[in-house]
Amino acid sequence: MRVTSCTRTSGKQAGSRFSRCSIVIALSASALLSVLGPAHAAPAKDPLPADIPGYQAALDAVKSTAVRNAVCRFLNTPVPTGGAGGPVQTIPETAEPCQGLPAFTIKDPVALNEITPGFVAGTAQPLPTEAVKLTYLVSSLSATVNDRNATVVLAPTQGGGWHLAAVRDGDSDATYAGKATVGTLVFTEPQIRGWYQLRLNTVEPLNDQARQGLGGQASVSLSDYQKLVKARYADKLPGSEYDTKGYSSGYSPQHKADDSSSPAPLIAGGSGAALALAGGALALRRRRRASTA
């Protein structure tokens, strides 16, 4: 790439040279961006609270009495044992669900990002804005309560805002989601409970499941990661034959009997026990507890 020097002149020549110099600088910048590519022009960035639509509504939700009471009811219910697919346990309604529990607060929610169906299918480009999207907000507790941790999951409300979707046993989701640093983006591959950090155009594992998902590699390019998840899930997306044979979202097995026994759908790929709201009723479903790295 040729760069033309710009020297100081006077009169009409100065105006002409300034115009030519501006064009050269603009062309040089354009050429540099074309060399770096769009992924470098728009680096990965985890959404800050200011970037999350309706974040104040999310703050209001986690500080509300209704959500706190839901968490207390969850913590007052014994942790279920056994694998997924067990019977639903109804959580009894009490006037003061938090009575007798140690004091705790619910932390400000952070972004939970997941890979997109288009990225998995290979129809989206391997760019941060195409590969990952914000799906939920998660909050953990300020302290353990009766030797238990819990994560509050908020889902976007149609028309704007956020609402309580589930309470999960453990705090791994909130812990990993909070690992984002300046200039990086943290996301999950929920089908294997893998957590990754995206730095520019490089995917790095954050837990054992993610390391296994990358075949033991310390890092891969976003393009190579797309090839991996496409091979794993492209033929299992919703609407595929795999999906129509009774597999939840085309990703993981879920018995149809489970759907009929639950008064509300639970978040797919959830870790630990999850508390769901449905018409004011609270239900606890047995789920597999996911391990953290």
mmCIF file with all atom_site columns, N, CA and C in Angstrom, residues 161-220:
data_model
loop_
_atom_site.group_PDB
_atom_site.id
_atom_site.type_symbol
_atom_site.label_atom_id
_atom_site.label_alt_id
_atom_site.label_comp_id
_atom_site.label_asym_id
_atom_site.label_entity_id
_atom_site.label_seq_id
_atom_site.pdbx_PDB_ins_code
_atom_site.Cartn_x
_atom_site.Cartn_y
_atom_site.Cartn_z
_atom_site.occupancy
_atom_site.B_iso_or_equiv
_atom_site.pdbx_formal_charge
_atom_site.auth_seq_id
_atom_site.auth_comp_id
_atom_site.auth_asym_id
_atom_site.auth_atom_id
_atom_site.pdbx_PDB_model_num
ATOM 1   N N  . GLY A 1 161 ? -38.714 -5.424  29.226 1.00 0.00 ? 161 GLY A N  1
ATOM 2   C CA . GLY A 1 161 ? -38.535 -5.775  30.625 1.00 0.00 ? 161 GLY A CA 1
ATOM 3   C C  . GLY A 1 161 ? -38.071 -7.207  30.818 1.00 0.00 ? 161 GLY A C  1
ATOM 4   N N  . TRP A 1 162 ? -37.982 -7.618  32.084 1.00 0.00 ? 162 TRP A N  1
ATOM 5   C CA . TRP A 1 162 ? -37.501 -8.948  32.444 1.00 0.00 ? 162 TRP A CA 1
ATOM 6   C C  . TRP A 1 162 ? -38.363 -9.517  33.569 1.00 0.00 ? 162 TRP A C  1
ATOM 7   N N  . HIS A 1 163 ? -38.472 -10.846 33.604 1.00 0.00 ? 163 HIS A N  1
ATOM 8   C CA . HIS A 1 163 ? -39.268 -11.493 34.645 1.00 0.00 ? 163 HIS A CA 1
ATOM 9   C C  . HIS A 1 163 ? -38.551 -12.754 35.123 1.00 0.00 ? 163 HIS A C  1
ATOM 10  N N  . LEU A 1 164 ? -38.935 -13.204 36.307 1.00 0.00 ? 164 LEU A N  1
ATOM 11  C CA . LEU A 1 164 ? -38.342 -14.412 36.865 1.00 0.00 ? 164 LEU A CA 1
ATOM 12  C C  . LEU A 1 164 ? -38.728 -15.623 36.037 1.00 0.00 ? 164 LEU A C  1
ATOM 13  N N  . ALA A 1 165 ? -37.720 -16.360 35.579 1.00 0.00 ? 165 ALA A N  1
ATOM 14  C CA . ALA A 1 165 ? -37.970 -17.566 34.802 1.00 0.00 ? 165 ALA A CA 1
ATOM 15  C C  . ALA A 1 165 ? -37.665 -18.818 35.615 1.00 0.00 ? 165 ALA A C  1
ATOM 16  N N  . ALA A 1 166 ? -36.650 -18.762 36.460 1.00 0.00 ? 166 ALA A N  1
ATOM 17  C CA . ALA A 1 166 ? -36.263 -19.945 37.236 1.00 0.00 ? 166 ALA A CA 1
ATOM 18  C C  . ALA A 1 166 ? -35.306 -19.567 38.338 1.00 0.00 ? 166 ALA A C  1
ATOM 19  N N  . VAL A 1 167 ? -35.211 -20.458 39.322 1.00 0.00 ? 167 VAL A N  1
ATOM 20  C CA . VAL A 1 167 ? -34.170 -20.387 40.336 1.00 0.00 ? 167 VAL A CA 1
ATOM 21  C C  . VAL A 1 167 ? -33.443 -21.718 40.284 1.00 0.00 ? 167 VAL A C  1
ATOM 22  N N  . ARG A 1 168 ? -32.149 -21.671 40.090 1.00 0.00 ? 168 ARG A N  1
ATOM 23  C CA . ARG A 1 168 ? -31.359 -22.898 39.943 1.00 0.00 ? 168 ARG A CA 1
ATOM 24  C C  . ARG A 1 168 ? -30.477 -23.122 41.154 1.00 0.00 ? 168 ARG A C  1
ATOM 25  N N  . ASP A 1 169 ? -30.279 -24.375 41.497 1.00 0.00 ? 169 ASP A N  1
ATOM 26  C CA . ASP A 1 169 ? -29.369 -24.722 42.571 1.00 0.00 ? 169 ASP A CA 1
ATOM 27  C C  . ASP A 1 169 ? -27.941 -24.509 42.095 1.00 0.00 ? 169 ASP A C  1
ATOM 28  N N  . GLY A 1 170 ? -27.110 -23.927 42.931 1.00 0.00 ? 170 GLY A N  1
ATOM 29  C CA . GLY A 1 170 ? -25.738 -23.647 42.552 1.00 0.00 ? 170 GLY A CA 1
ATOM 30  C C  . GLY A 1 170 ? -25.604 -22.265 41.941 1.00 0.00 ? 170 GLY A C  1
ATOM 31  N N  . ASP A 1 171 ? -24.359 -21.804 41.784 1.00 0.00 ? 171 ASP A N  1
ATOM 32  C CA . ASP A 1 171 ? -24.131 -20.468 41.241 1.00 0.00 ? 171 ASP A CA 1
ATOM 33  C C  . ASP A 1 171 ? -23.142 -20.453 40.087 1.00 0.00 ? 171 ASP A C  1
ATOM 34  N N  . SER A 1 172 ? -22.959 -21.611 39.441 1.00 0.00 ? 172 SER A N  1
ATOM 35  C CA . SER A 1 172 ? -21.956 -21.690 38.380 1.00 0.00 ? 172 SER A CA 1
ATOM 36  C C  . SER A 1 172 ? -22.296 -20.795 37.191 1.00 0.00 ? 172 SER A C  1
ATOM 37  N N  . ASP A 1 173 ? -23.580 -20.708 36.826 1.00 0.00 ? 173 ASP A N  1
ATOM 38  C CA . ASP A 1 173 ? -23.951 -19.870 35.687 1.00 0.00 ? 173 ASP A CA 1
ATOM 39  C C  . ASP A 1 173 ? -23.558 -18.414 35.922 1.00 0.00 ? 173 ASP A C  1
ATOM 40  N N  . ALA A 1 174 ? -23.928 -17.885 37.082 1.00 0.00 ? 174 ALA A N  1
ATOM 41  C CA . ALA A 1 174 ? -23.617 -16.495 37.387 1.00 0.00 ? 174 ALA A CA 1
ATOM 42  C C  . ALA A 1 174 ? -22.112 -16.281 37.530 1.00 0.00 ? 174 ALA A C  1
ATOM 43  N N  . THR A 1 175 ? -21.419 -17.285 38.078 1.00 0.00 ? 175 THR A N  1
ATOM 44  C CA . THR A 1 175 ? -19.969 -17.169 38.254 1.00 0.00 ? 175 THR A CA 1
ATOM 45  C C  . THR A 1 175 ? -19.263 -17.086 36.910 1.00 0.00 ? 175 THR A C  1
ATOM 46  N N  . TYR A 1 176 ? -19.608 -17.986 35.997 1.00 0.00 ? 176 TYR A N  1
ATOM 47  C CA . TYR A 1 176 ? -18.962 -17.958 34.682 1.00 0.00 ? 176 TYR A CA 1
ATOM 48  C C  . TYR A 1 176 ? -19.382 -16.736 33.875 1.00 0.00 ? 176 TYR A C  1
ATOM 49  N N  . ALA A 1 177 ? -20.656 -16.388 33.931 1.00 0.00 ? 177 ALA A N  1
ATOM 50  C CA . ALA A 1 177 ? -21.124 -15.228 33.172 1.00 0.00 ? 177 ALA A CA 1
ATOM 51  C C  . ALA A 1 177 ? -20.437 -13.950 33.624 1.00 0.00 ? 177 ALA A C  1
ATOM 52  N N  . GLY A 1 178 ? -20.024 -13.911 34.882 1.00 0.00 ? 178 GLY A N  1
ATOM 53  C CA . GLY A 1 178 ? -19.364 -12.723 35.403 1.00 0.00 ? 178 GLY A CA 1
ATOM 54  C C  . GLY A 1 178 ? -17.876 -12.655 35.137 1.00 0.00 ? 178 GLY A C  1
ATOM 55  N N  . LYS A 1 179 ? -17.322 -13.626 34.411 1.00 0.00 ? 179 LYS A N  1
ATOM 56  C CA . LYS A 1 179 ? -15.882 -13.656 34.148 1.00 0.00 ? 179 LYS A CA 1
ATOM 57  C C  . LYS A 1 179 ? -15.452 -12.780 32.975 1.00 0.00 ? 179 LYS A C  1
ATOM 58  N N  . ALA A 1 180 ? -16.405 -12.137 32.313 1.00 0.00 ? 180 ALA A N  1
ATOM 59  C CA . ALA A 1 180 ? -16.045 -11.293 31.173 1.00 0.00 ? 180 ALA A CA 1
ATOM 60  C C  . ALA A 1 180 ? -15.178 -10.129 31.632 1.00 0.00 ? 180 ALA A C  1
ATOM 61  N N  . THR A 1 181 ? -14.160 -9.810  30.831 1.00 0.00 ? 181 THR A N  1
ATOM 62  C CA . THR A 1 181 ? -13.293 -8.678  31.099 1.00 0.00 ? 181 THR A CA 1
ATOM 63  C C  . THR A 1 181 ? -13.438 -7.673  29.960 1.00 0.00 ? 181 THR A C  1
ATOM 64  N N  . VAL A 1 182 ? -12.785 -6.543  30.088 1.00 0.00 ? 182 VAL A N  1
ATOM 65  C CA . VAL A 1 182 ? -12.872 -5.518  29.053 1.00 0.00 ? 182 VAL A CA 1
ATOM 66  C C  . VAL A 1 182 ? -12.365 -6.088  27.722 1.00 0.00 ? 182 VAL A C  1
ATOM 67  N N  . GLY A 1 183 ? -13.184 -5.984  26.698 1.00 0.00 ? 183 GLY A N  1
ATOM 68  C CA . GLY A 1 183 ? -12.783 -6.464  25.380 1.00 0.00 ? 183 GLY A CA 1
ATOM 69  C C  . GLY A 1 183 ? -13.004 -7.938  25.142 1.00 0.00 ? 183 GLY A C  1
ATOM 70  N N  . THR A 1 184 ? -13.662 -8.638  26.077 1.00 0.00 ? 184 THR A N  1
ATOM 71  C CA . THR A 1 184 ? -13.952 -10.056 25.874 1.00 0.00 ? 184 THR A CA 1
ATOM 72  C C  . THR A 1 184 ? -15.440 -10.309 26.053 1.00 0.00 ? 184 THR A C  1
ATOM 73  N N  . LEU A 1 185 ? -15.873 -11.476 25.619 1.00 0.00 ? 185 LEU A N  1
ATOM 74  C CA . LEU A 1 185 ? -17.266 -11.875 25.727 1.00 0.00 ? 185 LEU A CA 1
ATOM 75  C C  . LEU A 1 185 ? -17.306 -13.307 26.231 1.00 0.00 ? 185 LEU A C  1
ATOM 76  N N  . VAL A 1 186 ? -18.111 -13.566 27.241 1.00 0.00 ? 186 VAL A N  1
ATOM 77  C CA . VAL A 1 186 ? -18.263 -14.909 27.791 1.00 0.00 ? 186 VAL A CA 1
ATOM 78  C C  . VAL A 1 186 ? -19.605 -15.476 27.323 1.00 0.00 ? 186 VAL A C  1
ATOM 79  N N  . PHE A 1 187 ? -19.591 -16.723 26.878 1.00 0.00 ? 187 PHE A N  1
ATOM 80  C CA . PHE A 1 187 ? -20.829 -17.345 26.417 1.00 0.00 ? 187 PHE A CA 1
ATOM 81  C C  . PHE A 1 187 ? -20.837 -18.821 26.767 1.00 0.00 ? 187 PHE A C  1
ATOM 82  N N  . THR A 1 188 ? -22.010 -19.417 26.657 1.00 0.00 ? 188 THR A N  1
ATOM 83  C CA . THR A 1 188 ? -22.142 -20.831 26.971 1.00 0.00 ? 188 THR A CA 1
ATOM 84  C C  . THR A 1 188 ? -22.640 -21.624 25.768 1.00 0.00 ? 188 THR A C  1
ATOM 85  N N  . GLU A 1 189 ? -22.202 -22.852 25.719 1.00 0.00 ? 189 GLU A N  1
ATOM 86  C CA . GLU A 1 189 ? -22.751 -23.854 24.803 1.00 0.00 ? 189 GLU A CA 1
ATOM 87  C C  . GLU A 1 189 ? -23.616 -24.738 25.696 1.00 0.00 ? 189 GLU A C  1
ATOM 88  N N  . PRO A 1 190 ? -24.888 -24.401 25.868 1.00 0.00 ? 190 PRO A N  1
ATOM 89  C CA . PRO A 1 190 ? -25.696 -25.032 26.918 1.00 0.00 ? 190 PRO A CA 1
ATOM 90  C C  . PRO A 1 190 ? -25.880 -26.529 26.759 1.00 0.00 ? 190 PRO A C  1
ATOM 91  N N  . GLN A 1 191 ? -25.747 -27.039 25.548 1.00 0.00 ? 191 GLN A N  1
ATOM 92  C CA . GLN A 1 191 ? -25.985 -28.459 25.330 1.00 0.00 ? 191 GLN A CA 1
ATOM 93  C C  . GLN A 1 191 ? -24.978 -29.332 26.082 1.00 0.00 ? 191 GLN A C  1
ATOM 94  N N  . ILE A 1 192 ? -23.757 -28.832 26.294 1.00 0.00 ? 192 ILE A N  1
ATOM 95  C CA . ILE A 1 192 ? -22.749 -29.602 27.019 1.00 0.00 ? 192 ILE A CA 1
ATOM 96  C C  . ILE A 1 192 ? -22.340 -28.905 28.311 1.00 0.00 ? 192 ILE A C  1
ATOM 97  N N  . ARG A 1 193 ? -23.023 -27.802 28.653 1.00 0.00 ? 193 ARG A N  1
ATOM 98  C CA . ARG A 1 193 ? -22.684 -27.004 29.824 1.00 0.00 ? 193 ARG A CA 1
ATOM 99  C C  . ARG A 1 193 ? -21.278 -26.444 29.729 1.00 0.00 ? 193 ARG A C  1
ATOM 100 N N  . GLY A 1 194 ? -20.855 -26.147 28.510 1.00 0.00 ? 194 GLY A N  1
ATOM 101 C CA . GLY A 1 194 ? -19.528 -25.582 28.295 1.00 0.00 ? 194 GLY A CA 1
ATOM 102 C C  . GLY A 1 194 ? -19.551 -24.066 28.346 1.00 0.00 ? 194 GLY A C  1
ATOM 103 N N  . TRP A 1 195 ? -18.550 -23.476 28.994 1.00 0.00 ? 195 TRP A N  1
ATOM 104 C CA . TRP A 1 195 ? -18.410 -22.021 29.074 1.00 0.00 ? 195 TRP A CA 1
ATOM 105 C C  . TRP A 1 195 ? -17.116 -21.603 28.395 1.00 0.00 ? 195 TRP A C  1
ATOM 106 N N  . TYR A 1 196 ? -17.210 -20.550 27.592 1.00 0.00 ? 196 TYR A N  1
ATOM 107 C CA . TYR A 1 196 ? -16.079 -20.088 26.801 1.00 0.00 ? 196 TYR A CA 1
ATOM 108 C C  . TYR A 1 196 ? -15.902 -18.577 26.936 1.00 0.00 ? 196 TYR A C  1
ATOM 109 N N  . GLN A 1 197 ? -14.681 -18.124 26.632 1.00 0.00 ? 197 GLN A N  1
ATOM 110 C CA . GLN A 1 197 ? -14.405 -16.699 26.541 1.00 0.00 ? 197 GLN A CA 1
ATOM 111 C C  . GLN A 1 197 ? -13.968 -16.400 25.114 1.00 0.00 ? 197 GLN A C  1
ATOM 112 N N  . LEU A 1 198 ? -14.589 -15.385 24.526 1.00 0.00 ? 198 LEU A N  1
ATOM 113 C CA . LEU A 1 198 ? -14.254 -14.982 23.159 1.00 0.00 ? 198 LEU A CA 1
ATOM 114 C C  . LEU A 1 198 ? -13.416 -13.720 23.235 1.00 0.00 ? 198 LEU A C  1
ATOM 115 N N  . ARG A 1 199 ? -12.180 -13.826 22.785 1.00 0.00 ? 199 ARG A N  1
ATOM 116 C CA . ARG A 1 199 ? -11.242 -12.704 22.788 1.00 0.00 ? 199 ARG A CA 1
ATOM 117 C C  . ARG A 1 199 ? -10.891 -12.378 21.341 1.00 0.00 ? 199 ARG A C  1
ATOM 118 N N  . LEU A 1 200 ? -11.393 -11.228 20.858 1.00 0.00 ? 200 LEU A N  1
ATOM 119 C CA . LEU A 1 200 ? -11.290 -10.890 19.436 1.00 0.00 ? 200 LEU A CA 1
ATOM 120 C C  . LEU A 1 200 ? -11.938 -12.009 18.632 1.00 0.00 ? 200 LEU A C  1
ATOM 121 N N  . ASN A 1 201 ? -11.127 -12.832 17.956 1.00 0.00 ? 201 ASN A N  1
ATOM 122 C CA . ASN A 1 201 ? -11.690 -13.902 17.130 1.00 0.00 ? 201 ASN A CA 1
ATOM 123 C C  . ASN A 1 201 ? -11.239 -15.273 17.628 1.00 0.00 ? 201 ASN A C  1
ATOM 124 N N  . THR A 1 202 ? -10.861 -15.341 18.914 1.00 0.00 ? 202 THR A N  1
ATOM 125 C CA . THR A 1 202 ? -10.341 -16.580 19.490 1.00 0.00 ? 202 THR A CA 1
ATOM 126 C C  . THR A 1 202 ? -11.227 -17.074 20.620 1.00 0.00 ? 202 THR A C  1
ATOM 127 N N  . VAL A 1 203 ? -11.583 -18.343 20.574 1.00 0.00 ? 203 VAL A N  1
ATOM 128 C CA . VAL A 1 203 ? -12.439 -18.969 21.588 1.00 0.00 ? 203 VAL A CA 1
ATOM 129 C C  . VAL A 1 203 ? -11.564 -19.762 22.547 1.00 0.00 ? 203 VAL A C  1
ATOM 130 N N  . GLU A 1 204 ? -11.698 -19.467 23.845 1.00 0.00 ? 204 GLU A N  1
ATOM 131 C CA . GLU A 1 204 ? -10.920 -20.145 24.873 1.00 0.00 ? 204 GLU A CA 1
ATOM 132 C C  . GLU A 1 204 ? -11.863 -20.812 25.879 1.00 0.00 ? 204 GLU A C  1
ATOM 133 N N  . PRO A 1 205 ? -11.568 -22.022 26.327 1.00 0.00 ? 205 PRO A N  1
ATOM 134 C CA . PRO A 1 205 ? -12.453 -22.719 27.275 1.00 0.00 ? 205 PRO A CA 1
ATOM 135 C C  . PRO A 1 205 ? -12.293 -22.189 28.696 1.00 0.00 ? 205 PRO A C  1
ATOM 136 N N  . LEU A 1 206 ? -13.393 -22.212 29.445 1.00 0.00 ? 206 LEU A N  1
ATOM 137 C CA . LEU A 1 206 ? -13.371 -21.780 30.843 1.00 0.00 ? 206 LEU A CA 1
ATOM 138 C C  . LEU A 1 206 ? -13.634 -22.916 31.816 1.00 0.00 ? 206 LEU A C  1
ATOM 139 N N  . ASN A 1 207 ? -14.148 -24.048 31.331 1.00 0.00 ? 207 ASN A N  1
ATOM 140 C CA . ASN A 1 207 ? -14.365 -25.188 32.227 1.00 0.00 ? 207 ASN A CA 1
ATOM 141 C C  . ASN A 1 207 ? -14.054 -26.488 31.501 1.00 0.00 ? 207 ASN A C  1
ATOM 142 N N  . ASP A 1 208 ? -14.135 -27.584 32.227 1.00 0.00 ? 208 ASP A N  1
ATOM 143 C CA . ASP A 1 208 ? -13.761 -28.886 31.657 1.00 0.00 ? 208 ASP A CA 1
ATOM 144 C C  . ASP A 1 208 ? -14.648 -29.265 30.474 1.00 0.00 ? 208 ASP A C  1
ATOM 145 N N  . GLN A 1 209 ? -15.948 -28.977 30.585 1.00 0.00 ? 209 GLN A N  1
ATOM 146 C CA . GLN A 1 209 ? -16.855 -29.310 29.490 1.00 0.00 ? 209 GLN A CA 1
ATOM 147 C C  . GLN A 1 209 ? -16.458 -28.572 28.207 1.00 0.00 ? 209 GLN A C  1
ATOM 148 N N  . ALA A 1 210 ? -16.058 -27.322 28.353 1.00 0.00 ? 210 ALA A N  1
ATOM 149 C CA . ALA A 1 210 ? -15.635 -26.547 27.189 1.00 0.00 ? 210 ALA A CA 1
ATOM 150 C C  . ALA A 1 210 ? -14.327 -27.083 26.624 1.00 0.00 ? 210 ALA A C  1
ATOM 151 N N  . ARG A 1 211 ? -13.404 -27.467 27.492 1.00 0.00 ? 211 ARG A N  1
ATOM 152 C CA . ARG A 1 211 ? -12.139 -28.031 27.010 1.00 0.00 ? 211 ARG A CA 1
ATOM 153 C C  . ARG A 1 211 ? -12.395 -29.315 26.229 1.00 0.00 ? 211 ARG A C  1
ATOM 154 N N  . GLN A 1 212 ? -13.318 -30.127 26.712 1.00 0.00 ? 212 GLN A N  1
ATOM 155 C CA . GLN A 1 212 ? -13.683 -31.329 25.968 1.00 0.00 ? 212 GLN A CA 1
ATOM 156 C C  . GLN A 1 212 ? -14.342 -30.962 24.648 1.00 0.00 ? 212 GLN A C  1
ATOM 157 N N  . GLY A 1 213 ? -15.158 -29.894 24.675 1.00 0.00 ? 213 GLY A N  1
ATOM 158 C CA . GLY A 1 213 ? -15.829 -29.443 23.459 1.00 0.00 ? 213 GLY A CA 1
ATOM 159 C C  . GLY A 1 213 ? -14.864 -28.964 22.386 1.00 0.00 ? 213 GLY A C  1
ATOM 160 N N  . LEU A 1 214 ? -13.697 -28.495 22.820 1.00 0.00 ? 214 LEU A N  1
ATOM 161 C CA . LEU A 1 214 ? -12.665 -28.056 21.865 1.00 0.00 ? 214 LEU A CA 1
ATOM 162 C C  . LEU A 1 214 ? -11.654 -29.163 21.584 1.00 0.00 ? 214 LEU A C  1
ATOM 163 N N  . GLY A 1 215 ? -11.962 -30.355 22.025 1.00 0.00 ? 215 GLY A N  1
ATOM 164 C CA . GLY A 1 215 ? -11.066 -31.479 21.774 1.00 0.00 ? 215 GLY A CA 1
ATOM 165 C C  . GLY A 1 215 ? -9.746  -31.368 22.507 1.00 0.00 ? 215 GLY A C  1
ATOM 166 N N  . GLY A 1 216 ? -9.753  -30.692 23.675 1.00 0.00 ? 216 GLY A N  1
ATOM 167 C CA . GLY A 1 216 ? -8.532  -30.567 24.456 1.00 0.00 ? 216 GLY A CA 1
ATOM 168 C C  . GLY A 1 216 ? -7.642  -29.414 24.055 1.00 0.00 ? 216 GLY A C  1
ATOM 169 N N  . GLN A 1 217 ? -8.027  -28.665 23.040 1.00 0.00 ? 217 GLN A N  1
ATOM 170 C CA . GLN A 1 217 ? -7.208  -27.544 22.588 1.00 0.00 ? 217 GLN A CA 1
ATOM 171 C C  . GLN A 1 217 ? -7.345  -26.357 23.536 1.00 0.00 ? 217 GLN A C  1
ATOM 172 N N  . ALA A 1 218 ? -6.254  -25.586 23.661 1.00 0.00 ? 218 ALA A N  1
ATOM 173 C CA . ALA A 1 218 ? -6.259  -24.427 24.554 1.00 0.00 ? 218 ALA A CA 1
ATOM 174 C C  . ALA A 1 218 ? -7.076  -23.284 23.977 1.00 0.00 ? 218 ALA A C  1
ATOM 175 N N  . SER A 1 219 ? -7.202  -23.244 22.664 1.00 0.00 ? 219 SER A N  1
ATOM 176 C CA . SER A 1 219 ? -8.001  -22.213 22.003 1.00 0.00 ? 219 SER A CA 1
ATOM 177 C C  . SER A 1 219 ? -8.188  -22.588 20.544 1.00 0.00 ? 219 SER A C  1
ATOM 178 N N  . VAL A 1 220 ? -9.248  -22.039 19.934 1.00 0.00 ? 220 VAL A N  1
ATOM 179 C CA . VAL A 1 220 ? -9.489  -22.219 18.510 1.00 0.00 ? 220 VAL A CA 1
ATOM 180 C C  . VAL A 1 220 ? -10.036 -20.906 17.968 1.00 0.00 ? 220 VAL A C  1
#
